[in-house]
PDB file of C-alpha atoms in Angstrom:
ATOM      1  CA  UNK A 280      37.940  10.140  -2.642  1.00 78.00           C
ATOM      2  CA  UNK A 281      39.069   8.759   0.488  1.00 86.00           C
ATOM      3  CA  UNK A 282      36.811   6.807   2.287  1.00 91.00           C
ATOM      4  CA  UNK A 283      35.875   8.050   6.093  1.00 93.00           C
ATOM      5  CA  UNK A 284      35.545   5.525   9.418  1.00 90.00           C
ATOM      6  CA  UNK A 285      32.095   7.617   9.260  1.00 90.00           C
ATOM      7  CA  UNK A 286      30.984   6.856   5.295  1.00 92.00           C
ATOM      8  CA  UNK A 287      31.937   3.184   6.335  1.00 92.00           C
ATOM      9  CA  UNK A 288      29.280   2.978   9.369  1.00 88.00           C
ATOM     10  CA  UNK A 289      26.608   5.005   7.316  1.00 88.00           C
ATOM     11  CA  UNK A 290      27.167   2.497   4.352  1.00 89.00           C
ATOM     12  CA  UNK A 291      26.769  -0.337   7.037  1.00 86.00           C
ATOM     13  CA  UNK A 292      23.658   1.125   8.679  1.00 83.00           C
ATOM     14  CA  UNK A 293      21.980   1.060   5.593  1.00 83.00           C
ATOM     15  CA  UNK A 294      22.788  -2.246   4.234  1.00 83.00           C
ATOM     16  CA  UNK A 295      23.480  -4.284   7.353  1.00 81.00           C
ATOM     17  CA  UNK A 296      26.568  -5.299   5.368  1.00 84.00           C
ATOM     18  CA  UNK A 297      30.237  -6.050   7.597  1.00 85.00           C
ATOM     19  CA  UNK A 298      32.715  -3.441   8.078  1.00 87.00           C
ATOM     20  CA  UNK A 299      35.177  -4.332   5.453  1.00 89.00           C
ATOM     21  CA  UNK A 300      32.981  -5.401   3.072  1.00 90.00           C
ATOM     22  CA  UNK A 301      31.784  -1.484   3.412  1.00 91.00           C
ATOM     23  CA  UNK A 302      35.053   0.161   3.184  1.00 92.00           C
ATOM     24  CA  UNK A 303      35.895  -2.226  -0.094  1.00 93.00           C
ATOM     25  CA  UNK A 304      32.697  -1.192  -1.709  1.00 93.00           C
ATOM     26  CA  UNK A 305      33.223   2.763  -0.986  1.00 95.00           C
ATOM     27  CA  UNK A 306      36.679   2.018  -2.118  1.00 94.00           C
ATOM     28  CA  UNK A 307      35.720   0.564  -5.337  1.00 94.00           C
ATOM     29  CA  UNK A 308      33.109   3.036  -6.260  1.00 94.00           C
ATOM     30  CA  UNK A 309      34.919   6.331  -5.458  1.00 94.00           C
ATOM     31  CA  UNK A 310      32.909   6.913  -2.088  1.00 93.00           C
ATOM     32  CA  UNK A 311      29.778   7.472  -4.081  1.00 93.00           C
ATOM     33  CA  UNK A 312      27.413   5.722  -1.584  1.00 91.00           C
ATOM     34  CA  UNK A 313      24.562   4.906  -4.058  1.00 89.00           C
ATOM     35  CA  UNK A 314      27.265   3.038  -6.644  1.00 91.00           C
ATOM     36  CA  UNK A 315      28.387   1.493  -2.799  1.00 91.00           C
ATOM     37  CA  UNK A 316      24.848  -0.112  -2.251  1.00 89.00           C
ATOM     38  CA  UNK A 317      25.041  -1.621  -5.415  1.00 88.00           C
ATOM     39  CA  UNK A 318      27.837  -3.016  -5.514  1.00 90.00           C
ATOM     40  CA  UNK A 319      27.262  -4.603  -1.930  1.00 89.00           C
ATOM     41  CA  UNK A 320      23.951  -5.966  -3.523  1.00 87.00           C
ATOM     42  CA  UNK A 321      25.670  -7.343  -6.811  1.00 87.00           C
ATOM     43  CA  UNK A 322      28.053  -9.259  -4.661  1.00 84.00           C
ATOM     44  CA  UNK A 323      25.026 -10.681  -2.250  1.00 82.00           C
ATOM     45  CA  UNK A 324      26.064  -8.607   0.932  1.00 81.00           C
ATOM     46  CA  UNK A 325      23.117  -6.430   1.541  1.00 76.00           C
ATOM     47  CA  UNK A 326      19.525  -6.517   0.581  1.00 65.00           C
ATOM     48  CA  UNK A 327      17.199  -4.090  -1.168  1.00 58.00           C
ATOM     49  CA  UNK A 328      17.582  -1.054   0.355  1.00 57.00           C
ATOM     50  CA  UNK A 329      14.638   1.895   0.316  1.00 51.00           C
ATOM     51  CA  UNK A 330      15.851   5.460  -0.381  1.00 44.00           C
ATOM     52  CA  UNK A 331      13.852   6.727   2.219  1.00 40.00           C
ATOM     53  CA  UNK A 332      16.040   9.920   2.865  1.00 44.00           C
ATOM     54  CA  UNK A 333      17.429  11.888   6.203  1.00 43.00           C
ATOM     55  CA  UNK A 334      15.030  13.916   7.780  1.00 42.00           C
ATOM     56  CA  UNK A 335      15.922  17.122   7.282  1.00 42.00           C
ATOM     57  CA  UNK A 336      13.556  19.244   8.539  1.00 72.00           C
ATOM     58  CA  UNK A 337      10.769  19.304  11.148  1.00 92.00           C
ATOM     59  CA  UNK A 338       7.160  20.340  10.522  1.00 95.00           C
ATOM     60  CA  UNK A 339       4.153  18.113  10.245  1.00 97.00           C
ATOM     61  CA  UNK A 340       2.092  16.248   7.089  1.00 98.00           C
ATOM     62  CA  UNK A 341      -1.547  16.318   6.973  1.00 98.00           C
ATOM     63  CA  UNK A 342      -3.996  14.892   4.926  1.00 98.00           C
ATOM     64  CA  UNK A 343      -7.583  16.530   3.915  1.00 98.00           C
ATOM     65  CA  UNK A 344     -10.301  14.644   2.298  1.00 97.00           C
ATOM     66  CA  UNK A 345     -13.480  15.146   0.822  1.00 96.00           C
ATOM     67  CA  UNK A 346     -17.126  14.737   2.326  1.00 94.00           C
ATOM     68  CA  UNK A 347     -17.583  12.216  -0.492  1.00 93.00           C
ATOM     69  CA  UNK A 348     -14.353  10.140   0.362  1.00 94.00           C
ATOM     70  CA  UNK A 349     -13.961  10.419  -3.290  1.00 95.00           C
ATOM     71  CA  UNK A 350     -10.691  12.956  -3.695  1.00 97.00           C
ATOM     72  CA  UNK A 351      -8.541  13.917  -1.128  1.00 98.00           C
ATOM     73  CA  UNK A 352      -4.798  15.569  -0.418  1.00 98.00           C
ATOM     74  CA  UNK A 353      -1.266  15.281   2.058  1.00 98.00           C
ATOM     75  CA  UNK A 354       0.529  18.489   2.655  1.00 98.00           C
ATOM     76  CA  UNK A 355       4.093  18.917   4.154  1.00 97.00           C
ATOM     77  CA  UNK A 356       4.796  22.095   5.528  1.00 97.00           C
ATOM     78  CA  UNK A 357       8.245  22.297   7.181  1.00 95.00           C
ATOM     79  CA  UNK A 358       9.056  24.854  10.380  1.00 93.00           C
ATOM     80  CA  UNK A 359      12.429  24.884  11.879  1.00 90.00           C
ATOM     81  CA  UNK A 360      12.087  23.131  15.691  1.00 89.00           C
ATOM     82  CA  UNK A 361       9.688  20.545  16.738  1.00 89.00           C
ATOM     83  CA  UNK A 362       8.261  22.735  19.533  1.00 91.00           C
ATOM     84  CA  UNK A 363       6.544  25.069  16.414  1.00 89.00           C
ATOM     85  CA  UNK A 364       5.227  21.934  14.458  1.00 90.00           C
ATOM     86  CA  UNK A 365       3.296  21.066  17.716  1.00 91.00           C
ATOM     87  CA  UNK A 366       2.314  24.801  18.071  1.00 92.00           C
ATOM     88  CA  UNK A 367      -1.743  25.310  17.377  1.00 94.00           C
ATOM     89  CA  UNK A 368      -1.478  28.219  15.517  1.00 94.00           C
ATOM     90  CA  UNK A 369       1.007  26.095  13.069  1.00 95.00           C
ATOM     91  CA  UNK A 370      -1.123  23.215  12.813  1.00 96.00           C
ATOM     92  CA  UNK A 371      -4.144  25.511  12.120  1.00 97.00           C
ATOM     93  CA  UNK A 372      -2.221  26.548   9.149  1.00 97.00           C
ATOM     94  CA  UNK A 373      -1.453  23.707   7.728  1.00 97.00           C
ATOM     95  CA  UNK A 374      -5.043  22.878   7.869  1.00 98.00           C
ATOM     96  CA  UNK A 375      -5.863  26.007   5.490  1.00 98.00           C
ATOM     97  CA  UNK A 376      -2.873  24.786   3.077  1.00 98.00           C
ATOM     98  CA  UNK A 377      -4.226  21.272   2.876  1.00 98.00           C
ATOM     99  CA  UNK A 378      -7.668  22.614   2.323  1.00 98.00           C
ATOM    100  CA  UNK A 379      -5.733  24.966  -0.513  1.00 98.00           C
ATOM    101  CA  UNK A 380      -4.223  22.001  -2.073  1.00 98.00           C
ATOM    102  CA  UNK A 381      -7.732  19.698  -1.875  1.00 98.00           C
ATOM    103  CA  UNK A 382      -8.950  22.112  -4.448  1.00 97.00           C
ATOM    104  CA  UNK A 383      -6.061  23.723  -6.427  1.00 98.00           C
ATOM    105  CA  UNK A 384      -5.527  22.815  -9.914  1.00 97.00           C
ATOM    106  CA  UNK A 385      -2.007  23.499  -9.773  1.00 97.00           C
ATOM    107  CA  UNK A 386       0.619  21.409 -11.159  1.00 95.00           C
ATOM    108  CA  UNK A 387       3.786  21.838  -8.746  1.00 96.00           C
ATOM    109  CA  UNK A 388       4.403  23.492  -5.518  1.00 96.00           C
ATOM    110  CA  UNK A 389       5.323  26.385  -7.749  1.00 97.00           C
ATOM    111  CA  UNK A 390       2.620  26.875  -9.480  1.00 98.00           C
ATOM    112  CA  UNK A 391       0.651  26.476  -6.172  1.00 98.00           C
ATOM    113  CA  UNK A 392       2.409  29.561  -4.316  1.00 97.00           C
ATOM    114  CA  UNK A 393       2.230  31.774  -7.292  1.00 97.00           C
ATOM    115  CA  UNK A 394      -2.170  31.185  -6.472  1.00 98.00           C
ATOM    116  CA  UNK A 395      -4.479  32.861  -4.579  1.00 98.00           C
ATOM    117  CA  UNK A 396      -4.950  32.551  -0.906  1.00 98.00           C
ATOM    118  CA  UNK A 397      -8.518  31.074  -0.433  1.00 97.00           C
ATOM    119  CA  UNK A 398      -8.677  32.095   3.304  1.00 96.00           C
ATOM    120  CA  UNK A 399      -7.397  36.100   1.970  1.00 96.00           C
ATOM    121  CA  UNK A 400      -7.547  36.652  -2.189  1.00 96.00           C
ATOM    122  CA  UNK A 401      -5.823  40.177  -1.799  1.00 96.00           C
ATOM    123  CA  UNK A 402      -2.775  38.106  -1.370  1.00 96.00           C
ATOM    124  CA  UNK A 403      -0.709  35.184  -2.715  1.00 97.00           C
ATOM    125  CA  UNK A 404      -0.311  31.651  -0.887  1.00 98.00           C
ATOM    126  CA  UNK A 405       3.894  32.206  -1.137  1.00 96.00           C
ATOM    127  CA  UNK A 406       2.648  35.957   0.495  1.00 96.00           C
ATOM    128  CA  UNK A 407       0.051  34.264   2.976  1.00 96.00           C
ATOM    129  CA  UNK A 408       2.922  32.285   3.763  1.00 95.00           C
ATOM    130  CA  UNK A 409       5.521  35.075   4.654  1.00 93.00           C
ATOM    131  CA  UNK A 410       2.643  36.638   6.748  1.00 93.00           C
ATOM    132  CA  UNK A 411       2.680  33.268   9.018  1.00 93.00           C
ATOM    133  CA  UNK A 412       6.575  33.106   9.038  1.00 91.00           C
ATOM    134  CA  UNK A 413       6.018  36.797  10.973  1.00 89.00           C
ATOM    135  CA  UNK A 414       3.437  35.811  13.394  1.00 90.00           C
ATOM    136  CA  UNK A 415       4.920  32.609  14.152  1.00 89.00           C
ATOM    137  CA  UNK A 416       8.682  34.114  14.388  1.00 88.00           C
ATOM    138  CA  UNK A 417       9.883  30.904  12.468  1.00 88.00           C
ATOM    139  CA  UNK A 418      11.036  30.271   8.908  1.00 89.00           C
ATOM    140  CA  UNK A 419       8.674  28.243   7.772  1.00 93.00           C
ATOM    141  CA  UNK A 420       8.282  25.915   4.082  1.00 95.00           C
ATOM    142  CA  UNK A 421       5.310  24.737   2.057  1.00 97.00           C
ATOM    143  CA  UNK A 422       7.295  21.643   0.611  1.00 96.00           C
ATOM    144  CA  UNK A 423       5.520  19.623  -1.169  1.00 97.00           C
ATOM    145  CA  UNK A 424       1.291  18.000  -1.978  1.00 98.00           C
ATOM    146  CA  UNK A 425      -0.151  15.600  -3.632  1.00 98.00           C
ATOM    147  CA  UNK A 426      -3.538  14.958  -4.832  1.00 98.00           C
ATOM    148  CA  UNK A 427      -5.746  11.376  -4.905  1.00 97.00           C
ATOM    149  CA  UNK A 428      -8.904  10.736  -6.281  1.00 96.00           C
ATOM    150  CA  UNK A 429     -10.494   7.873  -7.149  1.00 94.00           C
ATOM    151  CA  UNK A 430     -14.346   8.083  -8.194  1.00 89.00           C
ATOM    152  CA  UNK A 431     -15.080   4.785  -8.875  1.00 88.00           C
ATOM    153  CA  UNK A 432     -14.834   4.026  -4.563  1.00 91.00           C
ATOM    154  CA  UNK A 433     -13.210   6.598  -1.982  1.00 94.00           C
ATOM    155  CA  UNK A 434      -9.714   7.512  -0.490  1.00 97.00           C
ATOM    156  CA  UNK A 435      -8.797   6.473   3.019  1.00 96.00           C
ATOM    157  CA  UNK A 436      -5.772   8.551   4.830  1.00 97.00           C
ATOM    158  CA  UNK A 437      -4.013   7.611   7.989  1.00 97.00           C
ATOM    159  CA  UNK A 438      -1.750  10.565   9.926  1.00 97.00           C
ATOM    160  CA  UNK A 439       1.102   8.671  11.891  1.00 96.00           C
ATOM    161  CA  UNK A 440       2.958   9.606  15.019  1.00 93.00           C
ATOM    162  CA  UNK A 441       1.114  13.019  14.985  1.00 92.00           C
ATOM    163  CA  UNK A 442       2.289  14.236  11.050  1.00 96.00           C
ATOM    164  CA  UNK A 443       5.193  12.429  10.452  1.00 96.00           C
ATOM    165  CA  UNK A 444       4.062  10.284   8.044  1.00 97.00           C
ATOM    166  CA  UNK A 445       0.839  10.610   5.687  1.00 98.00           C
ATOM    167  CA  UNK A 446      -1.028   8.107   3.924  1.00 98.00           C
ATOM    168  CA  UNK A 447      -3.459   8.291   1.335  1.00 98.00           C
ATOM    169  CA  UNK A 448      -4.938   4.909  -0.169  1.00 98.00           C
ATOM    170  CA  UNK A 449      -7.557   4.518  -3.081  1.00 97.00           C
ATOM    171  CA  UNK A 450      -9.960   1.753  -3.427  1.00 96.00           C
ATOM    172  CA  UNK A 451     -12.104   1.122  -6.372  1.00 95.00           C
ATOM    173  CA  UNK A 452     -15.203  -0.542  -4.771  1.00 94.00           C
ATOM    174  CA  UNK A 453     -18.588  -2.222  -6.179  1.00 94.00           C
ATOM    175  CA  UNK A 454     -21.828  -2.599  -4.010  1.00 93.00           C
ATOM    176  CA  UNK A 455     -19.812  -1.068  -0.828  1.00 89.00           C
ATOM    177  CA  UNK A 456     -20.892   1.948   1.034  1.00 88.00           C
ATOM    178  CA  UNK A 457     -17.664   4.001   1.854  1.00 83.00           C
ATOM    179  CA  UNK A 458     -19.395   5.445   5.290  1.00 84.00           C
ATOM    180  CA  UNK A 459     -19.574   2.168   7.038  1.00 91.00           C
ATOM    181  CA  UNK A 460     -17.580   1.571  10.198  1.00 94.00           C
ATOM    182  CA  UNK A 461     -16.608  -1.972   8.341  1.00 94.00           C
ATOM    183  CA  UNK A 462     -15.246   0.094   5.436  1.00 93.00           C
ATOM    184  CA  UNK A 463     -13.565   2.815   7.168  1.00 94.00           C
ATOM    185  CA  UNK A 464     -11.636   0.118   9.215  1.00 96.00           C
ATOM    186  CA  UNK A 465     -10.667  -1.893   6.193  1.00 97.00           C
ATOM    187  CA  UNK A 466      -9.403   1.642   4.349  1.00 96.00           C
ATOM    188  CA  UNK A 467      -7.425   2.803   7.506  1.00 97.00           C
ATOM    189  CA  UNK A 468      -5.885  -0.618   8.528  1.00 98.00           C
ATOM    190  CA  UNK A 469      -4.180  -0.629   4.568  1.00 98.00           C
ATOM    191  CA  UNK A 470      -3.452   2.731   4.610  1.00 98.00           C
ATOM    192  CA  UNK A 471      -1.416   1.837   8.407  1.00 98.00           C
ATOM    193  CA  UNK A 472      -0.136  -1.037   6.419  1.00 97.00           C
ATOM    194  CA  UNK A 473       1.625   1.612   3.438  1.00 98.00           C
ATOM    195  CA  UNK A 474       2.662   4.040   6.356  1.00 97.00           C
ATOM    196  CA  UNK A 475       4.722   0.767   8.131  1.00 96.00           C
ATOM    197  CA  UNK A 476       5.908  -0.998   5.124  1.00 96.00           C
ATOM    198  CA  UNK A 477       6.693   1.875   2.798  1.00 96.00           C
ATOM    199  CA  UNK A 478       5.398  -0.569  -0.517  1.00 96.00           C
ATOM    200  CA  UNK A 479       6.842   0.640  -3.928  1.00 95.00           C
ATOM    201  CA  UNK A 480       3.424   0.283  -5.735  1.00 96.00           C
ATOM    202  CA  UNK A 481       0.106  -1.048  -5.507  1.00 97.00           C
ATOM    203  CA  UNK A 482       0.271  -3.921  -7.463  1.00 96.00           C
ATOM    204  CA  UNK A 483       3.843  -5.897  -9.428  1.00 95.00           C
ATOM    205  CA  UNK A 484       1.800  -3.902 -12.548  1.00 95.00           C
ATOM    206  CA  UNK A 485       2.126  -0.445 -11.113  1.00 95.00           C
ATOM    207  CA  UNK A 486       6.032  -0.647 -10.428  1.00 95.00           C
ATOM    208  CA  UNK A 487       7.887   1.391 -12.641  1.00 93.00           C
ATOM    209  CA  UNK A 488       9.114  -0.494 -16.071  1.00 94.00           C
ATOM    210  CA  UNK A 489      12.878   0.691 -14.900  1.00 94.00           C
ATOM    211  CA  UNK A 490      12.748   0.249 -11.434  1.00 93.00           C
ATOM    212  CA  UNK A 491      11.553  -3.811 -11.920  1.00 95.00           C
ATOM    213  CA  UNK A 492      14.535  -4.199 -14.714  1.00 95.00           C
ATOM    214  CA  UNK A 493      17.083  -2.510 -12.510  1.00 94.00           C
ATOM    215  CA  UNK A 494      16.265  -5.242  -9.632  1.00 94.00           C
ATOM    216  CA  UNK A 495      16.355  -7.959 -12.270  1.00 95.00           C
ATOM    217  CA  UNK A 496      19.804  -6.813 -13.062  1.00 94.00           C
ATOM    218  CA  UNK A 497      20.757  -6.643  -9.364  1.00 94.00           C
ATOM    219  CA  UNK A 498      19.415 -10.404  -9.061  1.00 94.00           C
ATOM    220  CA  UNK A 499      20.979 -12.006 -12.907  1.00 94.00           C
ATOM    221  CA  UNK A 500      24.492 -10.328 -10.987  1.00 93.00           C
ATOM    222  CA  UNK A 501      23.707 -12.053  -7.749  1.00 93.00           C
ATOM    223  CA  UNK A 502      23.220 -15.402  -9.693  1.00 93.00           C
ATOM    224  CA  UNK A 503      25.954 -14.916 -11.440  1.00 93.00           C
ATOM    225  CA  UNK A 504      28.146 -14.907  -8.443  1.00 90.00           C
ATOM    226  CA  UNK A 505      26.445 -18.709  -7.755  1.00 87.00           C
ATOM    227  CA  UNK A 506      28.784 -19.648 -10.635  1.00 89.00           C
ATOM    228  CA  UNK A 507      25.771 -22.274 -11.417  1.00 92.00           C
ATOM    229  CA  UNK A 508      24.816 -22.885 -14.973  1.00 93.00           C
ATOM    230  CA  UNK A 509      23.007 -20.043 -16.924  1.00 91.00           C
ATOM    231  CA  UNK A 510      19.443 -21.657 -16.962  1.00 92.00           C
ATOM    232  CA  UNK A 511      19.467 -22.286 -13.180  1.00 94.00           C
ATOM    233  CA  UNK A 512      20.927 -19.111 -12.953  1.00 93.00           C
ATOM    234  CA  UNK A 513      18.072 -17.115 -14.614  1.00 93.00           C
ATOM    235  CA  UNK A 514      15.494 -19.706 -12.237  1.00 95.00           C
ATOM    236  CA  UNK A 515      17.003 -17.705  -9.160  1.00 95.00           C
ATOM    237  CA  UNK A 516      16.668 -14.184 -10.692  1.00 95.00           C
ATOM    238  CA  UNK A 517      13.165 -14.861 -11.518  1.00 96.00           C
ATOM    239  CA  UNK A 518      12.852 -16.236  -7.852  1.00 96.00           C
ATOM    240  CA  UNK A 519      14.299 -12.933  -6.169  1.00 96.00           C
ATOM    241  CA  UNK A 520      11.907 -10.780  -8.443  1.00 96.00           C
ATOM    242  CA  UNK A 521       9.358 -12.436  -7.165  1.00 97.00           C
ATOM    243  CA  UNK A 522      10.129 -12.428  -3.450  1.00 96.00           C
ATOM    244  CA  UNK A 523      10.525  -8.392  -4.444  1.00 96.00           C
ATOM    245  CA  UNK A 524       7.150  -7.679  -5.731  1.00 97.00           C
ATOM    246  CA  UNK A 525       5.756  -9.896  -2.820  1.00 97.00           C
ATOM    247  CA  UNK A 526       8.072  -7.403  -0.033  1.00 96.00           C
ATOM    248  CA  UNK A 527       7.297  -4.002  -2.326  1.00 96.00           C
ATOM    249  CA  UNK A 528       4.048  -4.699  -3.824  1.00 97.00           C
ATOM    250  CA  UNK A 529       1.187  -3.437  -1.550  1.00 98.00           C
ATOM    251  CA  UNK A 530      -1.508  -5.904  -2.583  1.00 97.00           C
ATOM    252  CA  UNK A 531       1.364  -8.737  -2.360  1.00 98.00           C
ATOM    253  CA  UNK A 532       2.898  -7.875   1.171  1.00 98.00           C
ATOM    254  CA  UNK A 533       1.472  -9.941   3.958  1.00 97.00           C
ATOM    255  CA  UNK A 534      -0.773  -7.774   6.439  1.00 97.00           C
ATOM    256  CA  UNK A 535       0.821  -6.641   9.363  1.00 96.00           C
ATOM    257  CA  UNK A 536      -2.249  -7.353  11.434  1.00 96.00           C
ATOM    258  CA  UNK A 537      -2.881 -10.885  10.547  1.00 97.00           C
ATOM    259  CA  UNK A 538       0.580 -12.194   8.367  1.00 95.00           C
ATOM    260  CA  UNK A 539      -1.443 -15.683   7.036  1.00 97.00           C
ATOM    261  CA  UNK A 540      -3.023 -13.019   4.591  1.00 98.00           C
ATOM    262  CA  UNK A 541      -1.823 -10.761   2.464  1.00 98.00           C
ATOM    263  CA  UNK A 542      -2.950  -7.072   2.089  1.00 98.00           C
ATOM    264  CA  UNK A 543      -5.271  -8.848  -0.875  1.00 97.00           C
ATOM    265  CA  UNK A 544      -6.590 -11.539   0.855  1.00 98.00           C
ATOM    266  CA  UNK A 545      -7.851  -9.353   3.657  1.00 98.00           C
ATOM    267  CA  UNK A 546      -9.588  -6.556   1.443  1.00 97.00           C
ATOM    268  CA  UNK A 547     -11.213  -9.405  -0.217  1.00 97.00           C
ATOM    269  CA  UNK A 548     -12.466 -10.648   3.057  1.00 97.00           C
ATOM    270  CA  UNK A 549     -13.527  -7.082   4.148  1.00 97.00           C
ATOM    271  CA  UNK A 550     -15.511  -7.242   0.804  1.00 97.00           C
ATOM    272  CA  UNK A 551     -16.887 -10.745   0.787  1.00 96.00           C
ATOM    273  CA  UNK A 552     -18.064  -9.377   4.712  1.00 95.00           C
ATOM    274  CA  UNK A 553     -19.875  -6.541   3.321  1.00 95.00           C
ATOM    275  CA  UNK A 554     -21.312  -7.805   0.121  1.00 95.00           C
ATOM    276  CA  UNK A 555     -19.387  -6.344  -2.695  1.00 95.00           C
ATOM    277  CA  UNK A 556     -15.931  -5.945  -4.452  1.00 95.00           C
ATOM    278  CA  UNK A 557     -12.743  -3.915  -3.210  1.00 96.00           C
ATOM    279  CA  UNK A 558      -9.371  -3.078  -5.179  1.00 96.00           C
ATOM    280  CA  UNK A 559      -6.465  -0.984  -4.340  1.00 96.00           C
ATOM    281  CA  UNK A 560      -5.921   1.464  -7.134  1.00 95.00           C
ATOM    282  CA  UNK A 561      -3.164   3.499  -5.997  1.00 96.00           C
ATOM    283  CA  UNK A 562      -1.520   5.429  -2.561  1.00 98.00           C
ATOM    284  CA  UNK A 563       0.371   8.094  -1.595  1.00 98.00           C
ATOM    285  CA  UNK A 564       3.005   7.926   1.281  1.00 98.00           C
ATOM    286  CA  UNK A 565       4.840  11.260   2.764  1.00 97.00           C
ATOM    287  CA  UNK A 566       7.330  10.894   5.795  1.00 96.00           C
ATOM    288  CA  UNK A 567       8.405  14.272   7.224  1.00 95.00           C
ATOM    289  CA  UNK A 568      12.047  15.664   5.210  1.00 90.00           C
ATOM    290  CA  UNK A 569      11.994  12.838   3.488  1.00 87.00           C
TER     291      UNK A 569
END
């Protein structure tokens, strides 16, 4: 494939790696931009780069939780022009698909169109759907939901920039009640923390066995390049997969509001404030066409 002045700069926006160090990397790999990354990162030119995707589409994400705190749900419904995601009678409808998705048992978004409407049981939610796309005079997408529950503690959720991005954080909590202003602003300033930060996981134990081993392959490759003996060698891989799970790892990253602690250290300080225990158990992050 030949490689394009324009693959070049959109290899180099992602990575931050030089011009020809771009082209020779989409040379080597056939233009395939994934197999480009890689290869910038085997040779020490770029760093860990998040597949965070194009936007593609506009819309808005909500999230819809529970009286209880305890369960709760982010929607993304795609429209075709910003001027309809910011349209009332849009946003009102996304509200009734979020409050479908708090409470369907559905598996995939498939599964969830084939259901019945709540709001209408004479039709379908794909059918509910088509009825919007008419009154609204846009084609319109239910894309994608996910459901978090945590009944040990409660879910917080943070909306950013108006539905772009949607957070949904769960906290497994002793001697804590979940209404109190000093809880709610603990929940909401870690779920702000996933929606800036974009973590991987939770916790170093929550990241998936074969993302962590293809990083530690990235890293033995980068140490390799060192040309330092094997035993050192392995020292720095170990080093850089541990600097990883400290800039991925929720609980691990330092706090964006106060960087001396990390995301840890302050729910523990939020607990030890109020008299009981708090853990992050798990999140949820959607960004618009991701």
């Amino acid at each position: 494939m030949a490689v394009t002045a324009a693959m070049v700069k959109e290899l180099r926006e992602m990575t931050g790696a030089g011009m020809m160090d771009c082209k020779k990397a989409l040379t080597a790999t056939d233009g395939d931009m994934d197999k480009a990354v890689e290869f910038l990162r085997e040779k020490g030119l770029a760093g860990a780069t998040k597949k965070a995707g194009r936007i593609a589409a506009e819309g808005i994400v909500m999230t819809k939780v529970t009286a209880d705190e305890k369960k709760a749900v982010v929607v993304e419904v795609n429209a075709e022009t910003d001027f309809v995601a910011k349209n009332e009678k849009f946003q009102n409808y996304v509200s009734d698909v979020a409050e479908q998705a708090l409470n369907t048992s559905a598996a995939d978004i498939d599964a969830f169109l084939a259901e019945k409407w709540a709001k209408d049981p004479s039709l379908t939610v794909a059918e509910a759907l088509s009825s919007q796309i008419s009154i609204i005079g846009e084609n319109m997408k239910i894309r994608r939901f996910a459901q978090l529950a945590e009944e040990n503690g409660f879910v917080a959720s943070y909306i950013h920039a108006g539905g772009k991005i949607g957070v949904l954080v769960t906290f497994n909590v002793e001697g804590i009640d979940p209404a109190s202003d000093a809880f709610q602003k603990c929940g909401r300033d870690i779920a702000m923390q996933v929606a800036a930060l974009n973590p991987v996981s939770a916790t170093r134990e929550d990241v998936p066995a074969d993302v962590a081993a293809h990083e530690m392959e990235i890293y033995k490759a980068q140490a390799a390049e060192s040309g330092k003996p094997e035993a050192i060698q392995e020292k720095i891989a170990l080093g850089r997969m541990d600097k990883f799970y400290k800039e991925n790892c929720l609980a691990e990253q330092d706090f964006v509001k106060n960087p001396d602690l990390t995301v840890a250290q302050y729910a523990d300080e939020c607990a030890k404030e109020m008299g009981g225990k708090i853990a992050i158990t798990g999140f949820v992050r959607f960004a618009l066409g991701e």
